[in-house]
Coordinates of C-alpha atoms in Angstrom, one line a residue:
Chain A
M1 CA -106.8 -285.7 -76.8
D2 CA -107.2 -289.5 -76.4
S3 CA -106.3 -291.4 -73.3
K4 CA -103.0 -292.8 -74.6
E5 CA -101.7 -289.5 -75.5
S6 CA -102.6 -288.0 -72.2
E7 CA -100.9 -291.0 -70.5
N8 CA -97.8 -290.4 -72.6
I9 CA -97.6 -286.7 -71.6
A10 CA -98.1 -287.7 -68.0
V11 CA -95.2 -290.1 -68.2
T12 CA -92.9 -287.6 -69.8
D13 CA -93.9 -285.0 -67.2
A14 CA -93.3 -287.5 -64.4
K15 CA -89.9 -288.3 -65.9
A16 CA -89.0 -284.7 -66.2
A17 CA -90.2 -284.0 -62.7
A18 CA -88.1 -287.0 -61.4
K19 CA -85.1 -285.7 -63.3
G20 CA -85.6 -282.2 -61.9
K21 CA -85.9 -283.6 -58.4
A22 CA -82.8 -285.7 -58.8
A23 CA -81.0 -282.7 -60.1
E24 CA -82.3 -280.6 -57.2
G25 CA -81.4 -283.4 -54.8
A26 CA -77.8 -283.6 -56.2
H27 CA -77.2 -279.8 -56.2
P28 CA -77.9 -278.9 -52.6
T29 CA -75.5 -281.4 -51.1
A30 CA -72.8 -280.4 -53.5
D31 CA -73.6 -276.7 -52.8
V32 CA -73.5 -277.3 -49.1
A33 CA -70.1 -279.2 -49.3
M34 CA -68.7 -276.4 -51.5
K35 CA -70.0 -273.7 -49.2
T36 CA -68.7 -275.5 -46.1
K37 CA -65.3 -275.9 -47.8
T38 CA -65.2 -272.2 -48.9
Q39 CA -66.3 -271.1 -45.4
T40 CA -63.6 -273.2 -43.8
R41 CA -61.0 -271.8 -46.1
R42 CA -62.2 -268.3 -45.5
G43 CA -62.2 -268.9 -41.8
S44 CA -58.6 -270.3 -41.8
K45 CA -57.5 -267.3 -43.9
K46 CA -59.2 -264.9 -41.5
G47 CA -57.4 -266.8 -38.6
L48 CA -54.0 -266.3 -40.4
A49 CA -54.8 -262.6 -40.9
I50 CA -55.5 -262.2 -37.2
V51 CA -52.2 -264.0 -36.4
D52 CA -50.6 -261.5 -38.8
L53 CA -51.9 -258.6 -36.8
V54 CA -50.7 -260.1 -33.5
L55 CA -47.3 -260.8 -34.9
R56 CA -47.1 -257.2 -36.2
L57 CA -47.9 -255.9 -32.7
G58 CA -45.1 -258.2 -31.2
A59 CA -42.6 -257.0 -33.8
S60 CA -43.5 -253.3 -33.1
S61 CA -43.0 -253.6 -29.4
A62 CA -39.6 -255.4 -29.9
A63 CA -38.5 -252.8 -32.4
V64 CA -39.6 -249.9 -30.2
A65 CA -37.5 -251.4 -27.3
A66 CA -34.6 -251.8 -29.7
A67 CA -34.8 -248.3 -31.0
Y68 CA -35.4 -246.6 -27.6
S69 CA -32.9 -248.6 -25.5
P70 CA -29.6 -247.2 -27.0
L71 CA -31.0 -243.6 -26.7
S72 CA -31.3 -244.0 -23.0
S73 CA -28.1 -245.9 -22.3
E74 CA -25.3 -243.4 -21.7
Q75 CA -22.7 -243.5 -19.0
I76 CA -20.4 -240.9 -17.5
L77 CA -17.2 -242.1 -15.9
P78 CA -15.4 -239.6 -13.6
F79 CA -11.7 -239.2 -14.4
F80 CA -9.6 -237.9 -11.5
T81 CA -11.6 -234.6 -11.2
Q82 CA -15.2 -233.9 -12.0
F83 CA -14.1 -231.4 -14.7
L84 CA -12.6 -234.1 -16.8
Q85 CA -15.1 -236.8 -17.5
F86 CA -15.5 -239.7 -20.0
H87 CA -19.0 -239.7 -21.5
A88 CA -20.2 -242.7 -23.5
E89 CA -23.2 -242.3 -25.7
Y90 CA -24.7 -244.7 -28.3
N91 CA -23.6 -242.4 -31.2
D92 CA -20.0 -242.7 -30.3
L93 CA -20.3 -246.0 -32.2
P94 CA -21.6 -245.1 -35.7
T95 CA -23.1 -248.6 -36.1
F96 CA -25.6 -247.8 -33.4
T97 CA -26.8 -244.7 -35.2
F98 CA -27.7 -247.0 -38.1
F99 CA -29.1 -249.4 -35.6
V100 CA -31.5 -246.8 -34.1
V101 CA -32.5 -245.5 -37.5
A102 CA -33.2 -249.0 -38.8
N103 CA -35.3 -250.0 -35.9
A104 CA -37.2 -246.7 -36.0
I105 CA -37.9 -247.3 -39.7
A106 CA -39.2 -250.8 -38.7
V107 CA -41.5 -249.2 -36.1
G108 CA -42.8 -246.7 -38.7
Y109 CA -43.3 -249.4 -41.3
I110 CA -45.3 -251.5 -38.9
G111 CA -47.5 -248.5 -38.2
L112 CA -48.1 -248.0 -41.9
S113 CA -48.7 -251.7 -42.6
M114 CA -51.4 -252.0 -39.9
P115 CA -54.3 -250.8 -42.2
F116 CA -53.3 -253.4 -44.8
S117 CA -53.2 -256.1 -42.2
I118 CA -56.7 -255.1 -41.0
V119 CA -57.9 -255.1 -44.6
C120 CA -56.7 -258.8 -44.8
I121 CA -58.9 -259.6 -41.7
I122 CA -62.0 -257.9 -43.2
R123 CA -61.4 -259.4 -46.7
P124 CA -59.6 -262.7 -46.1
R125 CA -59.4 -263.5 -49.8
A126 CA -57.7 -260.2 -50.9
I127 CA -54.4 -261.1 -52.5
G128 CA -53.0 -257.6 -53.3
P129 CA -52.4 -256.4 -49.8
R130 CA -50.9 -259.7 -48.7
L131 CA -48.4 -259.7 -51.6
L132 CA -47.4 -256.1 -50.7
L133 CA -47.0 -257.1 -47.1
V134 CA -44.8 -260.1 -47.9
F135 CA -42.6 -258.0 -50.2
C136 CA -42.2 -255.2 -47.6
D137 CA -41.8 -257.7 -44.7
T138 CA -38.9 -259.4 -46.6
V139 CA -37.2 -256.0 -47.0
M140 CA -37.7 -255.3 -43.3
I141 CA -36.2 -258.7 -42.3
A142 CA -33.1 -257.7 -44.2
L143 CA -33.0 -254.2 -42.7
V144 CA -33.5 -255.3 -39.1
V145 CA -31.2 -258.3 -39.3
A146 CA -28.5 -256.2 -40.9
A147 CA -28.7 -253.6 -38.1
A148 CA -28.8 -256.3 -35.4
G149 CA -25.9 -258.2 -37.0
A150 CA -23.7 -255.1 -37.4
S151 CA -24.4 -254.0 -33.8
S152 CA -23.8 -257.4 -32.4
A153 CA -20.4 -257.6 -34.1
I154 CA -19.5 -254.2 -32.6
M155 CA -20.8 -255.3 -29.2
Y156 CA -18.8 -258.5 -29.4
L157 CA -15.7 -256.3 -30.1
A158 CA -16.6 -253.9 -27.2
H159 CA -17.0 -256.9 -24.8
N160 CA -14.0 -259.0 -25.9
G161 CA -11.7 -256.7 -27.8
N162 CA -9.3 -257.9 -30.5
L163 CA -5.7 -258.3 -29.8
D164 CA -4.6 -258.8 -33.4
S165 CA -6.0 -255.4 -34.4
N166 CA -5.1 -253.8 -31.1
W167 CA -8.7 -252.9 -30.4
L168 CA -9.3 -252.9 -26.7
A169 CA -12.5 -254.0 -24.9
I170 CA -14.2 -250.8 -23.7
C171 CA -16.9 -252.7 -21.7
M172 CA -14.4 -253.2 -19.0
Q173 CA -15.1 -249.6 -18.0
Y174 CA -18.5 -248.8 -19.5
T175 CA -20.4 -251.8 -18.0
N176 CA -23.9 -250.1 -17.8
F177 CA -23.5 -248.6 -21.3
C178 CA -22.6 -252.0 -22.8
Q179 CA -25.5 -253.7 -21.0
G180 CA -28.0 -251.3 -22.4
L181 CA -26.7 -251.7 -25.9
S182 CA -26.6 -255.5 -25.7
G183 CA -30.2 -255.6 -24.6
A184 CA -31.1 -253.4 -27.6
V185 CA -29.4 -255.9 -29.9
V186 CA -31.3 -258.8 -28.4
A187 CA -34.6 -256.9 -28.8
S188 CA -33.7 -256.2 -32.5
F189 CA -33.1 -259.9 -33.1
V190 CA -36.5 -260.7 -31.5
A191 CA -38.1 -258.1 -33.9
A192 CA -36.4 -259.9 -36.8
V193 CA -37.8 -263.2 -35.7
F194 CA -41.3 -261.7 -35.6
F195 CA -40.8 -260.4 -39.2
M196 CA -39.7 -263.9 -40.3
L197 CA -42.8 -265.4 -38.8
L198 CA -44.8 -262.7 -40.6
V199 CA -43.4 -263.8 -44.0
V200 CA -44.0 -267.5 -43.3
N201 CA -47.6 -266.7 -42.1
S202 CA -48.4 -264.6 -45.2
T203 CA -47.0 -267.4 -47.4
F204 CA -49.4 -269.9 -45.7
A205 CA -52.3 -267.5 -46.2
L206 CA -51.4 -267.0 -49.9
K207 CA -51.2 -270.6 -50.8
K208 CA -54.3 -272.2 -52.3
Chain B
M1 CA -100.0 -296.1 -81.9
D2 CA -102.0 -293.3 -83.6
S3 CA -100.4 -290.5 -85.5
K4 CA -100.9 -287.9 -82.8
E5 CA -99.1 -290.0 -80.3
S6 CA -96.1 -290.6 -82.5
E7 CA -96.0 -286.9 -83.3
N8 CA -95.9 -286.1 -79.6
I9 CA -93.1 -288.6 -79.0
A10 CA -91.2 -287.0 -81.9
V11 CA -91.6 -283.6 -80.4
T12 CA -90.4 -284.6 -77.0
D13 CA -87.4 -286.5 -78.7
A14 CA -86.6 -283.4 -80.7
K15 CA -86.8 -281.2 -77.6
A16 CA -84.5 -283.6 -75.7
A17 CA -82.1 -283.7 -78.5
A18 CA -82.1 -279.9 -78.7
K19 CA -81.5 -279.7 -75.0
G20 CA -78.7 -282.3 -75.2
K21 CA -77.1 -280.4 -78.1
A22 CA -77.4 -277.1 -76.2
A23 CA -75.7 -278.7 -73.2
E24 CA -73.0 -280.2 -75.4
G25 CA -72.6 -276.9 -77.1
A26 CA -72.1 -275.1 -73.8
H27 CA -69.7 -277.6 -72.3
P28 CA -66.9 -277.7 -74.9
T29 CA -66.4 -273.9 -74.9
A30 CA -66.4 -273.8 -71.1
D31 CA -64.1 -276.8 -71.1
V32 CA -61.7 -275.2 -73.6
A33 CA -61.7 -271.9 -71.7
M34 CA -61.1 -273.7 -68.4
K35 CA -58.3 -275.9 -69.9
T36 CA -56.7 -272.9 -71.5
K37 CA -56.8 -271.0 -68.2
T38 CA -55.4 -274.0 -66.3
Q39 CA -52.6 -274.4 -68.9
T40 CA -51.7 -270.7 -68.8
R41 CA -51.6 -270.9 -65.0
R42 CA -49.6 -274.1 -65.1
G43 CA -47.3 -272.4 -67.7
S44 CA -46.8 -269.3 -65.6
K45 CA -46.1 -271.4 -62.5
K46 CA -43.5 -273.4 -64.5
G47 CA -41.9 -270.1 -65.6
L48 CA -41.7 -268.9 -62.0
A49 CA -40.1 -272.3 -61.1
I50 CA -37.5 -271.9 -63.8
V51 CA -36.8 -268.3 -62.5
D52 CA -36.4 -269.9 -59.0
L53 CA -33.7 -272.2 -60.3
V54 CA -31.9 -269.4 -62.1
L55 CA -32.0 -267.2 -59.0
R56 CA -30.7 -270.1 -56.9
L57 CA -27.7 -270.5 -59.3
G58 CA -27.0 -266.7 -59.0
A59 CA -27.2 -266.9 -55.2
S60 CA -24.9 -269.9 -55.1
S61 CA -22.2 -268.1 -57.2
A62 CA -22.4 -265.0 -55.1
A63 CA -22.2 -267.0 -51.9
V64 CA -19.3 -269.1 -53.2
A65 CA -17.4 -265.8 -54.0
A66 CA -18.2 -264.5 -50.5
A67 CA -17.1 -267.6 -48.7
Y68 CA -13.9 -268.1 -50.8
S69 CA -12.7 -264.5 -51.0
P70 CA -11.7 -264.1 -47.3
L71 CA -9.8 -267.4 -47.3
S72 CA -7.6 -266.1 -50.1
S73 CA -7.0 -262.6 -48.8
E74 CA -4.1 -262.5 -46.5
Q75 CA -1.3 -260.0 -46.3
I76 CA 2.2 -260.1 -44.9
L77 CA 3.9 -256.8 -43.9
P78 CA 7.6 -256.8 -43.3
F79 CA 8.6 -255.1 -40.1
F80 CA 12.2 -253.9 -40.0
T81 CA 13.7 -257.4 -40.6
Q82 CA 12.3 -260.4 -42.4
F83 CA 12.3 -262.4 -39.1
L84 CA 9.7 -260.2 -37.5
Q85 CA 6.6 -259.9 -39.7
F86 CA 3.0 -258.8 -39.4
H87 CA 0.7 -261.4 -40.9
A88 CA -3.0 -260.5 -41.4
E89 CA -5.5 -263.3 -42.1
Y90 CA -9.3 -263.3 -42.1
N91 CA -9.6 -265.3 -38.9
D92 CA -7.7 -262.5 -37.0
L93 CA -11.2 -260.9 -37.0
P94 CA -13.6 -263.5 -35.4
T95 CA -16.5 -261.9 -37.3
F96 CA -15.1 -263.2 -40.5
T97 CA -14.9 -266.7 -39.2
F98 CA -18.7 -266.5 -38.8
F99 CA -19.0 -264.8 -42.2
V100 CA -17.2 -267.6 -44.0
V101 CA -19.1 -270.3 -42.1
A102 CA -22.5 -268.6 -42.8
N103 CA -21.8 -268.2 -46.5
A104 CA -20.5 -271.8 -46.7
I105 CA -23.8 -272.9 -45.1
A106 CA -25.7 -270.9 -47.7
V107 CA -23.8 -272.6 -50.5
G108 CA -24.5 -276.0 -49.0
Y109 CA -28.2 -275.2 -48.6
I110 CA -28.5 -274.1 -52.2
G111 CA -27.0 -277.4 -53.2
L112 CA -29.5 -279.3 -51.1
S113 CA -32.5 -277.2 -52.3
M114 CA -31.8 -277.7 -56.0
P115 CA -33.7 -281.0 -56.2
F116 CA -36.8 -279.3 -54.6
S117 CA -36.5 -276.5 -57.1
I118 CA -36.3 -279.0 -60.0
V119 CA -39.4 -280.8 -58.6
C120 CA -41.2 -277.5 -58.8
I121 CA -40.3 -277.2 -62.5
I122 CA -41.5 -280.8 -63.2
R123 CA -44.7 -280.5 -61.0
P124 CA -45.6 -276.7 -61.2
R125 CA -48.6 -277.2 -58.9
A126 CA -46.8 -278.9 -56.0
I127 CA -47.2 -276.8 -52.9
G128 CA -45.2 -278.8 -50.3
P129 CA -41.7 -278.2 -51.8
R130 CA -42.4 -274.5 -52.4
L131 CA -43.5 -273.9 -48.8
L132 CA -40.4 -275.7 -47.6
L133 CA -38.3 -273.6 -49.9
V134 CA -39.9 -270.3 -48.7
F135 CA -39.4 -271.2 -45.1
C136 CA -35.7 -272.2 -45.6
D137 CA -35.0 -269.2 -47.9
T138 CA -36.3 -266.8 -45.2
V139 CA -34.0 -268.4 -42.7
M140 CA -31.1 -268.1 -45.2
I141 CA -31.9 -264.3 -45.8
A142 CA -31.5 -263.8 -42.0
L143 CA -28.2 -265.8 -41.8
V144 CA -26.6 -264.2 -44.9
V145 CA -27.7 -260.7 -44.0
A146 CA -26.5 -261.1 -40.4
A147 CA -23.1 -262.2 -41.6
A148 CA -22.9 -259.5 -44.2
G149 CA -24.0 -256.8 -41.7
A150 CA -21.7 -257.9 -39.0
S151 CA -18.7 -258.0 -41.4
S152 CA -19.5 -254.7 -42.9
A153 CA -19.6 -253.1 -39.4
I154 CA -16.2 -254.5 -38.7
M155 CA -14.8 -253.5 -42.2
Y156 CA -16.2 -249.9 -41.6
L157 CA -14.3 -249.9 -38.3
A158 CA -11.1 -251.3 -40.0
H159 CA -11.3 -248.6 -42.7
N160 CA -12.3 -245.6 -40.6
G161 CA -11.4 -246.5 -37.0
N162 CA -13.2 -245.0 -34.0
L163 CA -11.6 -242.3 -32.0
D164 CA -14.1 -242.4 -29.1
S165 CA -13.2 -246.0 -28.4
N166 CA -9.6 -245.6 -29.4
W167 CA -9.9 -248.3 -32.1
L168 CA -7.4 -247.5 -34.9
A169 CA -8.0 -248.0 -38.7
I170 CA -5.9 -251.0 -39.6
C171 CA -6.6 -250.7 -43.3
M172 CA -4.0 -247.9 -43.5
Q173 CA -1.4 -250.7 -43.4
Y174 CA -3.2 -253.7 -44.7
T175 CA -4.7 -252.3 -47.9
N176 CA -4.9 -255.5 -50.0
F177 CA -6.2 -257.5 -47.0
C178 CA -9.0 -255.0 -46.5
Q179 CA -9.9 -254.9 -50.2
G180 CA -10.3 -258.7 -50.3
L181 CA -12.6 -258.6 -47.3
S182 CA -14.7 -255.7 -48.5
G183 CA -15.2 -257.5 -51.8
A184 CA -16.4 -260.6 -49.9
V185 CA -18.9 -258.4 -47.9
V186 CA -20.3 -257.0 -51.2
A187 CA -20.7 -260.5 -52.6
S188 CA -22.5 -261.6 -49.5
F189 CA -25.0 -258.7 -49.8
V190 CA -25.6 -259.7 -53.5
A191 CA -26.3 -263.3 -52.3
A192 CA -28.8 -261.9 -49.8
V193 CA -30.6 -259.9 -52.5
F194 CA -30.9 -263.2 -54.5
F195 CA -32.4 -264.9 -51.5
M196 CA -34.9 -262.0 -51.1
L197 CA -35.9 -262.3 -54.8
L198 CA -36.3 -266.1 -54.2
V199 CA -38.8 -265.5 -51.4
V200 CA -40.8 -263.0 -53.4
N201 CA -40.7 -265.3 -56.5
S202 CA -42.0 -268.3 -54.4
T203 CA -44.7 -266.1 -52.9
F204 CA -46.0 -265.2 -56.4
A205 CA -45.9 -268.9 -57.4
L206 CA -47.9 -269.9 -54.3
K207 CA -50.6 -267.3 -54.8
K208 CA -53.8 -268.5 -56.4

């Protein structure tokens, strides 16, 4: 090997080393940036998953209140003697049977959906459970809002009556009974708002 | 320059060329695969955007039917003489005023949302318009389902009455009137189903 040749090899080696260094130098910063971005995104997705769980707890408490309140609101009005009484219960109005069943279904659904919500916290990038939750939450919005809307229409009628149809306001007599049911309707609308927030939250979590 | 040196340079050149070729050879296939994947994803997102527009048209026709049908269903019953008549109109039941207004709002909203839906077809990767549409569609589900639920509760009462509250079934007399209103309630539920499909469709389009 002569001196020129060895010099040449040395030069190519140096160039290669420089290139390698440059490449190494470029990679780590890009990697760090990418990793930071990925971690930020992962973190925000995890945050949204935790919000999902909290909203689910809120929805369940509102739905429990809505389902339980009509069961406990009954009123007995004495009528002349104590042997002849008027007894008002929630299932005198068939709409409220549907209302209680719908809210009970919502409570049961939230119980079943909790594990999926927890999976989304542990694995923030999982798409399957989130899609399932969005789909079922949308159905639950419809169920709870339908129950709340139907019951509020009946409660409006019970409070105000309708002269054109000759339907009289029964809340004139059964004040406590009507108050309990109206509270339940409000709780059901609150549960519906929680479900709507759940859908919007999941949509944000699913977007890129 | 001696022969060994030139040989050495030739070898390094050849190696570099081979490396370059290898790099070039790797890149195009990766590029093509990436491009195909991006195009497929773009295509599927465009397909979902077109489905969105079609669902919106379906929802608007159902909502128009629901909003218009009560306006046209009125019934006049003669009562002994022609000077004393019973006249049933949709706004005798206040729930149906809400029902008509809610469905009219849904129709107006669909008209306003059409441009955003078309933007999603032209730019399938736009996220902003889709998020806006999901949010507003969720609110519309609640509005339309609440109107449909409230009206169906009142129609159930009009058909069957309620003995416990002494509310009599008015559909015994006003058959045509009740048929028109019941049809409107069904149309409103159909519109609500379209809105639910819209939310699910947008969620699929938003996912990665």
